[in-house]
Each structure stands twice: as structure tokens, then as C-alpha cells.
mmCIF file of C-alpha atoms in Angstrom:
data_model
loop_
_atom_site.group_PDB
_atom_site.id
_atom_site.type_symbol
_atom_site.label_atom_id
_atom_site.label_comp_id
_atom_site.label_asym_id
_atom_site.label_seq_id
_atom_site.Cartn_x
_atom_site.Cartn_y
_atom_site.Cartn_z
ATOM 1 C CA MET A 1 -6.153 4.223 13.821
ATOM 2 C CA PHE A 2 -2.518 3.590 14.757
ATOM 3 C CA PHE A 3 -2.786 -0.202 14.701
ATOM 4 C CA PHE A 4 -4.910 -0.246 11.559
ATOM 5 C CA LEU A 5 -2.328 1.875 9.687
ATOM 6 C CA PHE A 6 0.583 -0.026 11.216
ATOM 7 C CA PHE A 7 -0.590 -3.432 10.001
ATOM 8 C CA GLY A 8 -1.826 -2.081 6.646
ATOM 9 C CA VAL A 9 1.477 -0.399 5.726
ATOM 10 C CA ALA A 10 3.509 -3.342 7.036
ATOM 11 C CA GLU A 11 1.447 -5.623 4.762
ATOM 12 C CA CYS A 12 2.337 -3.457 1.739
ATOM 13 C CA PHE A 13 6.066 -3.743 2.405
ATOM 14 C CA LEU A 14 5.862 -7.448 3.306
ATOM 15 C CA LEU A 15 4.195 -8.155 -0.045
ATOM 16 C CA ALA A 16 7.028 -6.261 -1.748
ATOM 17 C CA ALA A 17 9.591 -8.297 0.220
ATOM 18 C CA MET A 18 7.856 -11.506 -0.891
ATOM 19 C CA SER A 19 8.058 -10.389 -4.527
ATOM 20 C CA LEU A 20 11.814 -9.842 -4.087
ATOM 21 C CA ASP A 21 12.098 -13.337 -2.628
ATOM 22 C CA ARG A 22 10.405 -14.814 -5.705
ATOM 23 C CA TYR A 23 12.497 -12.626 -8.013
ATOM 24 C CA PHE A 24 15.782 -13.935 -6.599
ATOM 25 C CA ALA A 25 14.474 -17.527 -6.408
ATOM 26 C CA ILE A 26 13.521 -17.581 -10.105
ATOM 27 C CA CYS A 27 16.030 -15.201 -11.692
ATOM 28 C CA TYR A 28 19.086 -16.137 -9.586
ATOM 29 C CA PRO A 29 18.411 -19.673 -8.305
ATOM 30 C CA LEU A 30 22.091 -20.582 -7.794
ATOM 31 C CA HIS A 31 22.715 -17.459 -5.689
ATOM 32 C CA TYR A 32 19.362 -17.481 -3.874
ATOM 33 C CA THR A 33 20.564 -18.898 -0.543
ATOM 34 C CA ILE A 34 23.415 -16.362 -0.455
ATOM 35 C CA ILE A 35 21.315 -13.322 -1.423
ATOM 36 C CA MET A 36 18.237 -14.179 0.679
ATOM 37 C CA SER A 37 20.049 -15.252 3.813
ATOM 38 C CA SER A 38 18.238 -15.431 7.154
ATOM 39 C CA ARG A 39 19.790 -12.089 8.101
ATOM 40 C CA VAL A 40 18.423 -10.414 4.953
ATOM 41 C CA CYS A 41 14.976 -11.936 5.558
ATOM 42 C CA ARG A 42 14.940 -10.652 9.145
ATOM 43 C CA SER A 43 16.010 -7.208 7.927
ATOM 44 C CA LEU A 44 13.201 -7.100 5.334
ATOM 45 C CA VAL A 45 10.600 -8.058 7.942
ATOM 46 C CA ALA A 46 11.978 -5.561 10.477
ATOM 47 C CA GLY A 47 12.092 -2.820 7.831
ATOM 48 C CA SER A 48 8.448 -3.495 6.928
ATOM 49 C CA TYR A 49 7.330 -3.070 10.534
ATOM 50 C CA ILE A 50 9.521 0.005 11.034
ATOM 51 C CA CYS A 51 7.900 1.661 7.997
ATOM 52 C CA GLY A 52 4.495 0.682 9.345
ATOM 53 C CA THR A 53 5.288 2.223 12.734
ATOM 54 C CA ALA A 54 6.588 5.460 11.186
ATOM 55 C CA VAL A 55 3.569 5.970 8.910
ATOM 56 C CA ALA A 56 1.084 5.078 11.662
ATOM 57 C CA LEU A 57 2.717 7.499 14.124
ATOM 58 C CA VAL A 58 2.817 10.398 11.644
ATOM 59 C CA HIS A 59 -0.809 9.951 10.594
ATOM 60 C CA SER A 60 -2.166 9.349 14.102
ATOM 61 C CA LEU A 61 -0.375 12.321 15.664
ATOM 62 C CA THR A 62 -1.245 14.800 12.898
ATOM 63 C CA MET A 63 -4.862 13.657 12.548
ATOM 64 C CA PHE A 64 -5.584 14.081 16.255
ATOM 65 C CA SER A 65 -3.718 17.385 16.583
ATOM 66 C CA SER A 66 -6.532 19.423 14.962
ATOM 67 C CA PRO A 67 -9.877 20.353 16.577
ATOM 68 C CA LEU A 68 -12.899 18.230 15.673
ATOM 69 C CA CYS A 69 -16.420 19.446 14.923
ATOM 70 C CA GLY A 70 -18.085 16.109 15.626
ATOM 71 C CA SER A 71 -17.706 12.878 17.562
ATOM 72 C CA THR A 72 -19.334 10.221 15.364
ATOM 73 C CA ILE A 73 -17.442 8.590 12.475
ATOM 74 C CA ASP A 74 -19.566 7.321 9.592
ATOM 75 C CA HIS A 75 -17.658 4.048 9.385
ATOM 76 C CA PHE A 76 -17.197 0.733 11.196
ATOM 77 C CA PHE A 77 -13.655 1.643 12.357
ATOM 78 C CA CYS A 78 -11.400 4.704 12.611
ATOM 79 C CA GLU A 79 -10.674 5.163 8.892
ATOM 80 C CA ILE A 80 -8.749 8.240 7.717
ATOM 81 C CA GLN A 81 -11.161 9.683 5.155
ATOM 82 C CA PRO A 82 -14.289 9.601 7.372
ATOM 83 C CA PHE A 83 -12.196 10.988 10.238
ATOM 84 C CA LEU A 84 -11.162 13.933 8.036
ATOM 85 C CA ASP A 85 -14.836 14.836 7.667
ATOM 86 C CA LEU A 86 -14.946 15.573 11.412
ATOM 87 C CA HIS A 87 -12.144 18.147 11.216
ATOM 88 C CA CYS A 88 -13.019 21.823 11.544
ATOM 89 C CA GLY A 89 -11.926 24.218 8.817
ATOM 90 C CA ASN A 90 -9.892 23.522 5.699
ATOM 91 C CA THR A 91 -8.509 19.960 5.460
ATOM 92 C CA PHE A 92 -6.588 20.465 2.204
ATOM 93 C CA LEU A 93 -3.146 20.022 3.818
ATOM 94 C CA ARG A 94 -4.332 16.878 5.595
ATOM 95 C CA GLU A 95 -5.576 15.449 2.290
ATOM 96 C CA ILE A 96 -2.212 16.197 0.631
ATOM 97 C CA GLN A 97 -0.484 14.458 3.546
ATOM 98 C CA VAL A 98 -2.670 11.359 3.095
ATOM 99 C CA ILE A 99 -1.879 11.191 -0.644
ATOM 100 C CA VAL A 100 1.880 11.753 -0.119
ATOM 101 C CA VAL A 101 2.085 9.037 2.531
ATOM 102 C CA ALA A 102 -0.041 6.732 0.359
ATOM 103 C CA VAL A 103 2.395 7.207 -2.538
ATOM 104 C CA PHE A 104 5.247 6.180 -0.230
ATOM 105 C CA ALA A 105 3.449 3.350 1.585
ATOM 106 C CA ILE A 106 1.332 1.922 -1.252
ATOM 107 C CA LEU A 107 2.706 3.001 -4.618
ATOM 108 C CA SER A 108 6.435 2.529 -3.897
ATOM 109 C CA PRO A 109 6.138 -1.141 -2.820
ATOM 110 C CA PHE A 110 3.685 -1.751 -5.668
ATOM 111 C CA LEU A 111 6.177 -0.427 -8.238
ATOM 112 C CA LEU A 112 8.829 -2.721 -6.756
ATOM 113 C CA ILE A 113 6.407 -5.662 -7.118
ATOM 114 C CA ILE A 114 5.681 -4.713 -10.743
ATOM 115 C CA TYR A 115 9.409 -4.475 -11.545
ATOM 116 C CA SER A 116 10.093 -7.844 -9.871
ATOM 117 C CA TYR A 117 7.383 -9.596 -11.846
ATOM 118 C CA ILE A 118 8.439 -8.027 -15.147
ATOM 119 C CA ARG A 119 11.890 -9.533 -14.599
ATOM 120 C CA ILE A 120 10.367 -12.829 -13.396
ATOM 121 C CA ILE A 121 8.112 -13.153 -16.475
ATOM 122 C CA ALA A 122 11.028 -12.345 -18.787
ATOM 123 C CA THR A 123 13.096 -15.075 -17.106
ATOM 124 C CA ILE A 124 10.266 -17.624 -17.212
ATOM 125 C CA LEU A 125 9.663 -17.051 -20.936
ATOM 126 C CA HIS A 126 13.326 -17.886 -21.609
ATOM 127 C CA MET A 127 13.133 -21.215 -19.751
ATOM 128 C CA ALA A 128 13.669 -24.256 -21.965
ATOM 129 C CA SER A 129 11.075 -26.718 -20.674
ATOM 130 C CA ALA A 130 7.328 -26.198 -20.286
ATOM 131 C CA GLU A 131 7.446 -27.990 -16.919
ATOM 132 C CA SER A 132 9.924 -25.441 -15.543
ATOM 133 C CA ARG A 133 7.753 -22.552 -16.771
ATOM 134 C CA GLN A 134 4.640 -24.058 -15.207
ATOM 135 C CA LYS A 135 6.400 -24.639 -11.888
ATOM 136 C CA ALA A 136 7.718 -21.055 -11.836
ATOM 137 C CA PHE A 137 4.299 -19.588 -12.627
ATOM 138 C CA SER A 138 2.629 -21.713 -9.934
ATOM 139 C CA THR A 139 5.182 -20.392 -7.411
ATOM 140 C CA CYS A 140 4.037 -16.822 -8.087
ATOM 141 C CA SER A 141 0.302 -17.348 -8.618
ATOM 142 C CA SER A 142 -0.791 -17.212 -4.963
ATOM 143 C CA HIS A 143 1.293 -14.098 -4.237
ATOM 144 C CA LEU A 144 -0.021 -12.331 -7.349
ATOM 145 C CA LEU A 145 -3.616 -13.042 -6.345
ATOM 146 C CA VAL A 146 -3.086 -11.615 -2.843
ATOM 147 C CA VAL A 147 -1.344 -8.533 -4.303
ATOM 148 C CA ALA A 148 -4.240 -7.937 -6.710
ATOM 149 C CA LEU A 149 -6.845 -8.233 -3.927
ATOM 150 C CA PHE A 150 -4.984 -6.068 -1.417
ATOM 151 C CA TYR A 151 -3.548 -3.335 -3.650
ATOM 152 C CA GLY A 152 -6.623 -3.106 -5.858
ATOM 153 C CA THR A 153 -8.836 -2.031 -2.959
ATOM 154 C CA ALA A 154 -6.241 -0.137 -0.878
ATOM 155 C CA SER A 155 -5.000 2.036 -3.770
ATOM 156 C CA SER A 156 -8.538 2.987 -4.801
ATOM 157 C CA MET A 157 -9.121 4.078 -1.193
ATOM 158 C CA TYR A 158 -6.059 6.203 -0.452
ATOM 159 C CA LEU A 159 -5.039 7.507 -3.873
ATOM 160 C CA GLN A 160 -8.324 9.291 -4.537
ATOM 161 C CA PRO A 161 -9.140 12.991 -3.900
ATOM 162 C CA LYS A 162 -11.702 13.876 -1.263
ATOM 163 C CA TYR A 163 -14.296 15.164 -3.756
ATOM 164 C CA SER A 164 -14.639 11.633 -5.217
ATOM 165 C CA TYR A 165 -15.172 10.089 -1.764
ATOM 166 C CA CYS A 166 -18.365 8.007 -1.352
ATOM 167 C CA ALA A 167 -19.174 6.648 2.118
ATOM 168 C CA SER A 168 -20.906 3.439 0.966
ATOM 169 C CA VAL A 169 -18.159 2.566 -1.550
ATOM 170 C CA ASP A 170 -15.503 3.416 1.048
ATOM 171 C CA LYS A 171 -17.044 1.015 3.566
ATOM 172 C CA PHE A 172 -17.189 -1.773 0.999
ATOM 173 C CA LEU A 173 -13.526 -1.276 -0.033
ATOM 174 C CA SER A 174 -12.411 -1.071 3.596
ATOM 175 C CA LEU A 175 -14.228 -4.318 4.345
ATOM 176 C CA SER A 176 -12.519 -5.945 1.345
ATOM 177 C CA TYR A 177 -8.912 -5.211 2.297
ATOM 178 C CA SER A 178 -9.267 -5.219 6.090
ATOM 179 C CA VAL A 179 -11.434 -8.348 6.537
ATOM 180 C CA VAL A 180 -12.008 -10.318 3.311
ATOM 181 C CA THR A 181 -8.405 -10.330 2.019
ATOM 182 C CA PRO A 182 -6.841 -11.433 5.360
ATOM 183 C CA LEU A 183 -9.441 -14.207 5.615
ATOM 184 C CA LEU A 184 -8.640 -15.407 2.100
ATOM 185 C CA ASN A 185 -4.847 -15.301 2.565
ATOM 186 C CA PRO A 186 -4.510 -18.669 4.378
ATOM 187 C CA ILE A 187 -6.775 -20.329 1.805
ATOM 188 C CA ILE A 188 -4.904 -18.848 -1.181
ATOM 189 C CA TYR A 189 -1.450 -19.758 0.125
ATOM 190 C CA SER A 190 -2.406 -23.217 1.438
ATOM 191 C CA LEU A 191 -3.926 -24.308 -1.898
ATOM 192 C CA ARG A 192 -0.353 -24.576 -3.224
ATOM 193 C CA SER A 193 0.358 -27.309 -0.679
ATOM 194 C CA LYS A 194 0.096 -30.859 -2.042
ATOM 195 C CA GLU A 195 -1.126 -32.098 1.347
ATOM 196 C CA VAL A 196 -3.989 -29.577 1.400
ATOM 197 C CA LYS A 197 -4.948 -30.377 -2.204
ATOM 198 C CA GLY A 198 -4.903 -34.088 -1.404
ATOM 199 C CA ALA A 199 -7.087 -33.596 1.683
ATOM 200 C CA LEU A 200 -9.595 -31.499 -0.299
ATOM 201 C CA LYS A 201 -9.811 -34.119 -3.070
ATOM 202 C CA LYS A 202 -10.295 -36.861 -0.490
ATOM 203 C CA LYS A 203 -13.049 -34.854 1.222
ATOM 204 C CA TRP A 204 -14.702 -34.148 -2.134
ATOM 205 C CA ARG A 205 -14.710 -37.862 -3.053
ATOM 206 C CA LYS A 206 -16.240 -38.772 0.343
ATOM 207 C CA THR A 207 -18.936 -36.126 -0.104
ATOM 208 C CA ASN A 208 -19.806 -37.403 -3.571
ATOM 209 C CA PHE A 209 -19.948 -40.992 -2.251
ATOM 210 C CA VAL A 210 -22.339 -39.977 0.564
ATOM 211 C CA TRP A 211 -24.651 -38.140 -1.866
ATOM 212 C CA LYS A 212 -24.682 -41.098 -4.261
#
């Protein structure tokens, strides 16, 4: 549970840090190297992992401090909501804790991402040439797709009350953001590379030639 929460929360804040990077690159291009120095980048990464550690420790310690009335979790890993079902007695305070932490760890970075992209879109729309607008949009497209995949499933998991919990839906959403999204990340980000696009086109032409 600790490592799952640690990497999940760190991912939320890293995505927010990446949106800030794109915000400064597009909105303040002449000051970008000064604002996003290597020291600032290291601080953003370190802050993301510190937040991940703090949230994972709080959740792990509090979740395992209460007595359990069972030993089998109806899930393929130690997820919070199925683990709450094993707790004896009233779990209302634990559910409030999950929602409060989710607001901090999921909603806060997401709002920062939304704000960054509102400013980015406003800047792009004021650009003079269509080529500049297209280049700016292509810079953000891969990050936006990853944000939509990750936050779409994670927020629907942790920002819902317990009474709306469904085990089968929960397993599907958990699989989406814990397995599918990380597997797609390298593909999504690498498709922006000209070398990768060129290699794929070359492979596609060879395949068509073989079939013909």
C-alpha cells in the first residue's frame, strides 16, 4: 500500500510540474531558462516525491492502526477502498481522511494543471502564425493525453463516497491507472519524436511491401 500510494501521488505532482514547465516554455519563452533552471527542476521532482512519501506514510499508518475483521482483500493489490471493507466498526472517519487526502494529492495538482493550460491556450491563440500555434499545441498534446488518462480514472476512484463503491468497476479503474496508463506513457511521449515517427513509417512501408 505504501509504495502504491507513494508512486501514485508522486505521479500527480510530477504531472503538475510538467504542466508548469510547458506554461513557462510557451508563455515566457525568453525567461524560460532562468525560471526553469536545473535547481528549480530538481526541487520540483524532490517536492513531488516528498509529497508522495508523506501521503503514503499517513495512509499506511492510519489504515493499519485499526483492527480488521477479515484477511482477504477483494482486489488484485492492496487498494484503499477494498481494504476499508475489512475494518471493524464505523469507517466514516477513515473515508473522510481518504477524501481529504485525495483533494490534496489529486485535486490540487489537477487545478494547477487546468490553470496552466488556460494560460497556455490564451497565449497560443494570440500567436501570429499558424505554424507557431501548431507547434505549441503539439508540445502539449502528449502531456494532456497522459493527464486525461491518469486523472480521469484516479479521480473517479478516490473522490467518490463509499456507498457508490462497486468492486468490479473499482478493479477496472485501478487496472487502467496502475497498469494501462504507465504502459502507454512511453508510447505517447515517444510519438512526438521525429526519429520514432520516421522508424514507424519505414516499418509500415516495409510491411506493406511484404504483403504486396
